[in-house]
Amino acid sequence: MFKDNEKQASGYRVPLNKALDSLRYNEAGLVPAIARQHDSGEVLMMAWMNRAAIEETLSSGQVCYYSRSRAGLWRKGESSGQIQKLVSLRIDCDGDTLLLDVDQTGPACHTGRRDCFYWRVDGTDVELDKATLISPDQLYGKK
Amino acid sequence: MFKDNEKQASGYRVPLNKALDSLRYNEAGLVPAIARQHDSGEVLMMAWMNRAAIEETLSSGQVCYYSRSRAGLWRKGESSGQIQKLVSLRIDCDGDTLLLDVDQTGPACHTGRRDCFYWRVDGTDVELDKATLISPDQLYGKK
């Protein structure tokens, strides 16, 4: 579907079901999903979705990933309260990556930082360059 | 390394080699890399890197991915001329995803569009909502 229609003009439409059938899920049935704060352009995190997670996200308007470690749907914020409200969901040219524009409440990262990308290469080191907004203990109700 | 140091304060540093050794490469030796236009926040594309691609990108200052279809290093722009100049390279909390801030010349997408995320879910359809900047034929020298 994606390759076949890449020369279509802006405005071309395909049924959602057909697009979701045509996604190039990996051998575990997952596609990577990048979450970006819709207004600031901050890239918050990258996680994985299966078809059920995509469908739940679209129907509920709240982002649901697939947790590879827990092998099940992961309703972002279910334990921390830090939910992601879906603004838009996009699919890339190859149909193998999703881009979610979201409105993130508080920190996206389990460490209590706003986003997960807090190690920056600096010469021959990497530097941790972002502070926590909330401690993980507070985030997960151990306060 | 990443898990062990997630409670460190901002400013904490680790040798780059140690960080690259600790990346959680997948079974093919790859990590996903998200490319973002450094000043506008546009998410341009997602591709894959192995350790050699990361090292070449850092030493040359020009982004080099690993092409899964061609099974080799993919110096972005080598056939299209549309290079990505590296502004910064970040690693996420789990050490399994990279975020590249780049300065992209022209279109990032092989279709001639600025970025790869041109299919947007709209109700029960997906809509192609971005026009090409350059035709693919021009991009790949068939003009």
mmCIF file of C-alpha atoms in Angstrom:
data_model
loop_
_atom_site.group_PDB
_atom_site.id
_atom_site.type_symbol
_atom_site.label_atom_id
_atom_site.label_comp_id
_atom_site.label_asym_id
_atom_site.label_seq_id
_atom_site.Cartn_x
_atom_site.Cartn_y
_atom_site.Cartn_z
ATOM 1 C CA MET A 1 0.000 0.000 0.000
ATOM 2 C CA PHE A 2 2.637 2.556 1.080
ATOM 3 C CA LYS A 3 5.130 1.920 -1.721
ATOM 4 C CA ASP A 4 2.338 1.670 -4.326
ATOM 5 C CA ASN A 5 0.918 5.069 -3.391
ATOM 6 C CA GLU A 6 4.034 7.109 -2.719
ATOM 7 C CA LYS A 7 3.619 9.092 -5.955
ATOM 8 C CA GLN A 8 0.054 10.140 -5.160
ATOM 9 C CA ALA A 9 -0.592 13.843 -4.653
ATOM 10 C CA SER A 10 -1.376 15.488 -1.355
ATOM 11 C CA GLY A 11 -5.006 14.820 -0.426
ATOM 12 C CA TYR A 12 -5.016 11.145 -1.513
ATOM 13 C CA ARG A 13 -6.878 8.950 0.972
ATOM 14 C CA VAL A 14 -6.797 5.265 1.867
ATOM 15 C CA PRO A 15 -9.079 3.456 4.344
ATOM 16 C CA LEU A 16 -7.471 3.259 7.786
ATOM 17 C CA ASN A 17 -8.043 -0.501 8.022
ATOM 18 C CA LYS A 18 -6.184 -1.057 4.771
ATOM 19 C CA ALA A 19 -3.291 1.094 6.018
ATOM 20 C CA LEU A 20 -3.103 -0.787 9.337
ATOM 21 C CA ASP A 21 -3.206 -4.125 7.465
ATOM 22 C CA SER A 22 -0.299 -2.895 5.329
ATOM 23 C CA LEU A 23 1.987 -1.771 8.166
ATOM 24 C CA ARG A 24 5.294 -3.594 8.148
ATOM 25 C CA TYR A 25 5.185 -5.052 11.642
ATOM 26 C CA ASN A 26 8.389 -6.765 12.759
ATOM 27 C CA GLU A 27 8.641 -10.465 13.583
ATOM 28 C CA ALA A 28 7.087 -9.729 16.998
ATOM 29 C CA GLY A 29 4.134 -7.905 15.401
ATOM 30 C CA LEU A 30 5.374 -4.463 16.473
ATOM 31 C CA VAL A 31 6.240 -1.111 14.906
ATOM 32 C CA PRO A 32 8.292 1.639 16.574
ATOM 33 C CA ALA A 33 6.324 4.726 17.607
ATOM 34 C CA ILE A 34 8.000 8.088 18.217
ATOM 35 C CA ALA A 35 6.170 10.423 20.608
ATOM 36 C CA ARG A 36 6.639 14.158 20.102
ATOM 37 C CA GLN A 37 5.156 16.978 22.141
ATOM 38 C CA HIS A 38 2.841 18.506 19.555
ATOM 39 C CA ASP A 39 3.528 22.193 20.220
ATOM 40 C CA SER A 40 7.187 22.315 21.256
ATOM 41 C CA GLY A 41 8.651 19.644 18.951
ATOM 42 C CA GLU A 42 10.350 17.877 21.883
ATOM 43 C CA VAL A 43 10.934 14.214 21.038
ATOM 44 C CA LEU A 44 9.750 12.607 24.260
ATOM 45 C CA MET A 45 10.346 8.887 23.792
ATOM 46 C CA MET A 46 10.267 5.937 21.440
ATOM 47 C CA ALA A 47 8.290 2.808 22.236
ATOM 48 C CA TRP A 48 6.514 0.000 20.371
ATOM 49 C CA MET A 49 2.940 -0.657 19.279
ATOM 50 C CA ASN A 50 1.091 -3.674 17.972
ATOM 51 C CA ARG A 51 -2.143 -3.355 16.041
ATOM 52 C CA ALA A 52 -4.264 -3.560 19.189
ATOM 53 C CA ALA A 53 -2.280 -0.714 20.789
ATOM 54 C CA ILE A 54 -2.730 1.453 17.686
ATOM 55 C CA GLU A 55 -6.471 0.780 17.615
ATOM 56 C CA GLU A 56 -6.902 1.484 21.322
ATOM 57 C CA THR A 57 -4.881 4.712 20.998
ATOM 58 C CA LEU A 58 -7.056 5.904 18.119
ATOM 59 C CA SER A 59 -10.346 4.997 19.759
ATOM 60 C CA SER A 60 -9.530 6.277 23.257
ATOM 61 C CA GLY A 61 -7.440 9.314 22.266
ATOM 62 C CA GLN A 62 -4.920 8.325 24.937
ATOM 63 C CA VAL A 63 -1.654 6.698 23.940
ATOM 64 C CA CYS A 64 -1.313 2.954 24.552
ATOM 65 C CA TYR A 65 1.934 1.156 23.685
ATOM 66 C CA TYR A 66 2.932 -2.496 23.770
ATOM 67 C CA SER A 67 5.380 -3.290 26.559
ATOM 68 C CA ARG A 68 7.959 -5.796 25.364
ATOM 69 C CA SER A 69 9.156 -6.460 28.929
ATOM 70 C CA ARG A 70 5.649 -7.044 30.279
ATOM 71 C CA ALA A 71 4.374 -8.601 27.027
ATOM 72 C CA GLY A 72 1.102 -6.713 27.086
ATOM 73 C CA LEU A 73 -0.627 -3.444 26.368
ATOM 74 C CA TRP A 74 0.902 -0.530 28.249
ATOM 75 C CA ARG A 75 -1.509 2.308 28.821
ATOM 76 C CA LYS A 76 1.000 5.113 29.215
ATOM 77 C CA GLY A 77 0.474 6.785 32.576
ATOM 78 C CA GLU A 78 -1.564 3.957 34.136
ATOM 79 C CA SER A 79 0.837 3.762 37.089
ATOM 80 C CA SER A 80 2.488 7.208 36.962
ATOM 81 C CA GLY A 81 -0.535 9.310 35.977
ATOM 82 C CA GLN A 82 1.598 10.962 33.285
ATOM 83 C CA ILE A 83 -0.632 10.319 30.296
ATOM 84 C CA GLN A 84 -0.183 11.215 26.652
ATOM 85 C CA LYS A 85 -3.211 12.662 24.925
ATOM 86 C CA LEU A 86 -3.124 11.897 21.219
ATOM 87 C CA VAL A 87 -3.089 14.897 18.868
ATOM 88 C CA SER A 88 -2.306 13.053 15.633
ATOM 89 C CA LEU A 89 -0.923 9.751 14.433
ATOM 90 C CA ARG A 90 1.225 9.576 11.327
ATOM 91 C CA ILE A 91 2.737 6.686 9.355
ATOM 92 C CA ASP A 92 5.966 6.931 7.388
ATOM 93 C CA CYS A 93 6.684 6.273 3.710
ATOM 94 C CA ASP A 94 7.650 2.625 4.273
ATOM 95 C CA GLY A 95 4.791 1.875 6.651
ATOM 96 C CA ASP A 96 7.179 0.717 9.335
ATOM 97 C CA THR A 97 7.332 3.646 11.781
ATOM 98 C CA LEU A 98 4.706 5.781 13.529
ATOM 99 C CA LEU A 99 4.964 9.397 14.643
ATOM 100 C CA LEU A 100 2.590 10.394 17.439
ATOM 101 C CA ASP A 101 1.990 14.036 18.179
ATOM 102 C CA VAL A 102 0.870 14.084 21.791
ATOM 103 C CA ASP A 103 0.147 16.341 24.686
ATOM 104 C CA GLN A 104 2.279 14.948 27.511
ATOM 105 C CA THR A 105 1.324 15.567 31.130
ATOM 106 C CA GLY A 106 4.539 16.111 33.135
ATOM 107 C CA PRO A 107 7.501 13.809 32.539
ATOM 108 C CA ALA A 108 7.375 11.208 29.745
ATOM 109 C CA CYS A 109 10.373 9.298 31.124
ATOM 110 C CA HIS A 110 10.140 6.712 33.922
ATOM 111 C CA THR A 111 13.116 8.498 35.540
ATOM 112 C CA GLY A 112 11.004 11.614 36.100
ATOM 113 C CA ARG A 113 12.672 13.565 33.308
ATOM 114 C CA ARG A 114 10.597 15.325 30.694
ATOM 115 C CA ASP A 115 11.936 13.115 27.914
ATOM 116 C CA CYS A 116 14.046 9.986 27.607
ATOM 117 C CA PHE A 117 16.919 11.450 25.535
ATOM 118 C CA TYR A 118 19.049 12.883 28.333
ATOM 119 C CA TRP A 119 22.477 11.455 27.371
ATOM 120 C CA ARG A 120 24.242 13.716 24.880
ATOM 121 C CA VAL A 121 27.495 12.871 23.162
ATOM 122 C CA ASP A 122 30.077 15.512 24.009
ATOM 123 C CA GLY A 123 33.514 14.819 22.521
ATOM 124 C CA THR A 124 34.858 11.585 24.017
ATOM 125 C CA ASP A 125 32.158 11.466 26.717
ATOM 126 C CA VAL A 126 28.406 11.306 26.976
ATOM 127 C CA GLU A 127 26.894 13.767 29.401
ATOM 128 C CA LEU A 128 23.633 13.426 31.284
ATOM 129 C CA ASP A 129 22.203 16.890 30.688
ATOM 130 C CA LYS A 130 18.593 16.915 31.878
ATOM 131 C CA ALA A 131 17.295 17.166 35.438
ATOM 132 C CA THR A 132 14.260 15.321 36.789
ATOM 133 C CA LEU A 133 10.956 17.204 37.040
ATOM 134 C CA ILE A 134 9.687 14.813 39.713
ATOM 135 C CA SER A 135 11.505 12.020 41.559
ATOM 136 C CA PRO A 136 10.631 8.491 40.376
ATOM 137 C CA ASP A 137 9.434 7.703 43.926
ATOM 138 C CA GLN A 138 6.891 10.509 43.710
ATOM 139 C CA LEU A 139 5.977 9.490 40.189
ATOM 140 C CA TYR A 140 5.114 5.941 41.154
ATOM 141 C CA GLY A 141 3.273 6.776 44.353
ATOM 142 C CA LYS A 142 5.960 5.879 46.880
ATOM 143 C CA LYS A 143 6.095 9.449 48.179
ATOM 144 C CA MET B 1 25.475 1.530 32.206
ATOM 145 C CA PHE B 2 22.242 3.396 31.393
ATOM 146 C CA LYS B 3 20.036 1.790 34.046
ATOM 147 C CA ASP B 4 22.835 2.013 36.650
ATOM 148 C CA ASN B 5 23.260 5.738 36.148
ATOM 149 C CA GLU B 6 19.715 6.951 35.667
ATOM 150 C CA LYS B 7 19.648 8.581 39.116
ATOM 151 C CA GLN B 8 22.783 10.618 38.514
ATOM 152 C CA ALA B 9 22.432 14.380 38.456
ATOM 153 C CA SER B 10 22.691 16.551 35.389
ATOM 154 C CA GLY B 11 26.354 16.995 34.454
ATOM 155 C CA TYR B 12 27.359 13.365 35.089
ATOM 156 C CA ARG B 13 29.692 12.053 32.414
ATOM 157 C CA VAL B 14 30.595 8.608 31.080
ATOM 158 C CA PRO B 15 33.228 7.787 28.454
ATOM 159 C CA LEU B 16 31.681 7.564 24.986
ATOM 160 C CA ASN B 17 33.239 4.159 24.327
ATOM 161 C CA LYS B 18 31.655 2.751 27.449
ATOM 162 C CA ALA B 19 28.273 4.163 26.428
ATOM 163 C CA LEU B 20 28.537 2.719 22.906
ATOM 164 C CA ASP B 21 29.540 -0.660 24.378
ATOM 165 C CA SER B 22 26.443 -0.522 26.587
ATOM 166 C CA LEU B 23 23.905 0.275 23.864
ATOM 167 C CA ARG B 24 21.206 -2.352 23.619
ATOM 168 C CA TYR B 25 21.648 -3.302 19.976
ATOM 169 C CA ASN B 26 18.997 -5.672 18.617
ATOM 170 C CA GLU B 27 19.740 -9.191 17.362
ATOM 171 C CA ALA B 28 20.976 -7.647 14.082
ATOM 172 C CA GLY B 29 23.356 -5.310 15.925
ATOM 173 C CA LEU B 30 21.240 -2.231 15.239
ATOM 174 C CA VAL B 31 19.537 0.568 17.172
ATOM 175 C CA PRO B 32 16.794 2.841 15.812
ATOM 176 C CA ALA B 33 17.842 6.448 15.174
ATOM 177 C CA ILE B 34 15.328 9.286 14.933
ATOM 178 C CA ALA B 35 16.426 12.289 12.864
ATOM 179 C CA ARG B 36 14.987 15.671 13.799
ATOM 180 C CA GLN B 37 15.618 19.005 12.118
ATOM 181 C CA HIS B 38 17.489 20.790 14.890
ATOM 182 C CA ASP B 39 15.835 24.210 14.661
ATOM 183 C CA SER B 40 12.253 23.471 13.590
ATOM 184 C CA GLY B 41 11.598 20.252 15.536
ATOM 185 C CA GLU B 42 10.385 18.432 12.401
ATOM 186 C CA VAL B 43 10.814 14.687 12.800
ATOM 187 C CA LEU B 44 12.331 13.840 9.438
ATOM 188 C CA MET B 45 12.764 10.066 9.461
ATOM 189 C CA MET B 46 13.665 6.990 11.456
ATOM 190 C CA ALA B 47 16.394 4.640 10.339
ATOM 191 C CA TRP B 48 18.879 2.204 11.878
ATOM 192 C CA MET B 49 22.525 2.397 12.946
ATOM 193 C CA ASN B 50 25.115 -0.151 13.921
ATOM 194 C CA ARG B 51 28.179 0.793 15.932
ATOM 195 C CA ALA B 52 30.232 1.534 12.808
ATOM 196 C CA ALA B 53 27.526 3.905 11.527
ATOM 197 C CA ILE B 54 27.443 5.731 14.867
ATOM 198 C CA GLU B 55 31.219 6.077 14.911
ATOM 199 C CA GLU B 56 31.383 7.297 11.327
ATOM 200 C CA THR B 57 28.589 9.816 11.986
ATOM 201 C CA LEU B 58 30.405 11.199 15.023
ATOM 202 C CA SER B 59 33.792 11.391 13.343
ATOM 203 C CA SER B 60 32.608 12.820 10.009
ATOM 204 C CA GLY B 61 29.804 15.056 11.320
ATOM 205 C CA GLN B 62 27.598 13.740 8.505
ATOM 206 C CA VAL B 63 24.904 11.200 9.255
ATOM 207 C CA CYS B 64 25.556 7.609 8.194
ATOM 208 C CA TYR B 65 22.930 4.914 8.799
ATOM 209 C CA TYR B 66 22.944 1.166 8.274
ATOM 210 C CA SER B 67 20.740 0.078 5.383
ATOM 211 C CA ARG B 68 18.955 -3.157 6.223
ATOM 212 C CA SER B 69 17.911 -3.692 2.598
ATOM 213 C CA ARG B 70 21.418 -3.160 1.233
ATOM 214 C CA ALA B 71 23.127 -4.676 4.311
ATOM 215 C CA GLY B 72 25.771 -1.991 4.524
ATOM 216 C CA LEU B 73 26.590 1.522 5.636
ATOM 217 C CA TRP B 74 24.295 4.106 4.083
ATOM 218 C CA ARG B 75 25.857 7.535 3.883
ATOM 219 C CA LYS B 76 22.679 9.589 3.789
ATOM 220 C CA GLY B 77 22.694 11.713 0.651
ATOM 221 C CA GLU B 78 25.377 9.755 -1.191
ATOM 222 C CA SER B 79 23.078 9.265 -4.189
ATOM 223 C CA SER B 80 20.570 12.108 -3.682
ATOM 224 C CA GLY B 81 22.931 14.810 -2.411
ATOM 225 C CA GLN B 82 20.466 15.512 0.418
ATOM 226 C CA ILE B 83 22.847 15.144 3.341
ATOM 227 C CA GLN B 84 22.231 15.446 7.069
ATOM 228 C CA LYS B 85 24.798 17.449 8.986
ATOM 229 C CA LEU B 86 24.983 16.259 12.589
ATOM 230 C CA VAL B 87 24.196 18.836 15.272
ATOM 231 C CA SER B 88 23.962 16.484 18.254
ATOM 232 C CA LEU B 89 23.543 12.812 19.028
ATOM 233 C CA ARG B 90 21.569 11.709 22.065
ATOM 234 C CA ILE B 91 20.905 8.303 23.659
ATOM 235 C CA ASP B 92 17.752 7.450 25.587
ATOM 236 C CA CYS B 93 17.284 6.196 29.150
ATOM 237 C CA ASP B 94 17.333 2.516 28.158
ATOM 238 C CA GLY B 95 20.259 2.838 25.755
ATOM 239 C CA ASP B 96 18.217 1.410 22.910
ATOM 240 C CA THR B 97 17.258 4.460 20.815
ATOM 241 C CA LEU B 98 19.193 7.402 19.367
ATOM 242 C CA LEU B 99 17.963 10.925 18.673
ATOM 243 C CA LEU B 100 19.933 12.842 16.071
ATOM 244 C CA ASP B 101 19.522 16.561 15.762
ATOM 245 C CA VAL B 102 20.528 17.330 12.208
ATOM 246 C CA ASP B 103 20.580 20.029 9.599
ATOM 247 C CA GLN B 104 18.859 18.464 6.606
ATOM 248 C CA THR B 105 19.548 19.730 3.100
ATOM 249 C CA GLY B 106 16.278 19.631 1.120
ATOM 250 C CA PRO B 107 14.041 16.561 1.398
ATOM 251 C CA ALA B 108 14.885 13.790 3.859
ATOM 252 C CA CYS B 109 12.499 11.327 2.226
ATOM 253 C CA HIS B 110 13.363 9.233 -0.850
ATOM 254 C CA THR B 111 9.994 10.340 -2.310
ATOM 255 C CA GLY B 112 11.193 13.958 -2.458
ATOM 256 C CA ARG B 113 9.116 15.043 0.516
ATOM 257 C CA ARG B 114 10.702 16.982 3.339
ATOM 258 C CA ASP B 115 10.036 14.178 5.840
ATOM 259 C CA CYS B 116 8.826 10.574 5.741
ATOM 260 C CA PHE B 117 5.708 10.973 7.911
ATOM 261 C CA TYR B 118 3.245 12.098 5.273
ATOM 262 C CA TRP B 119 0.341 9.704 6.017
ATOM 263 C CA ARG B 120 -1.930 11.110 8.724
ATOM 264 C CA VAL B 121 -4.818 9.231 10.283
ATOM 265 C CA ASP B 122 -8.034 11.171 9.711
ATOM 266 C CA GLY B 123 -11.130 9.408 11.035
ATOM 267 C CA THR B 124 -11.581 6.125 9.170
ATOM 268 C CA ASP B 125 -8.994 7.048 6.513
ATOM 269 C CA VAL B 126 -5.352 7.941 6.303
ATOM 270 C CA GLU B 127 -4.589 10.995 4.196
ATOM 271 C CA LEU B 128 -1.381 11.757 2.322
ATOM 272 C CA ASP B 129 -0.917 15.381 3.358
ATOM 273 C CA LYS B 130 2.536 16.498 2.229
ATOM 274 C CA ALA B 131 3.663 17.501 -1.245
ATOM 275 C CA THR B 132 7.060 16.700 -2.755
ATOM 276 C CA LEU B 133 9.737 19.410 -2.741
ATOM 277 C CA ILE B 134 11.558 17.762 -5.641
ATOM 278 C CA SER B 135 10.535 14.839 -7.843
ATOM 279 C CA PRO B 136 12.324 11.564 -7.064
ATOM 280 C CA ASP B 137 13.633 11.530 -10.641
ATOM 281 C CA GLN B 138 15.341 14.870 -10.073
ATOM 282 C CA LEU B 139 16.552 13.721 -6.684
ATOM 283 C CA TYR B 140 18.309 10.669 -8.045
ATOM 284 C CA GLY B 141 19.841 12.337 -11.078
ATOM 285 C CA LYS B 142 17.460 11.064 -13.736
ATOM 286 C CA LYS B 143 16.347 14.600 -14.610
#
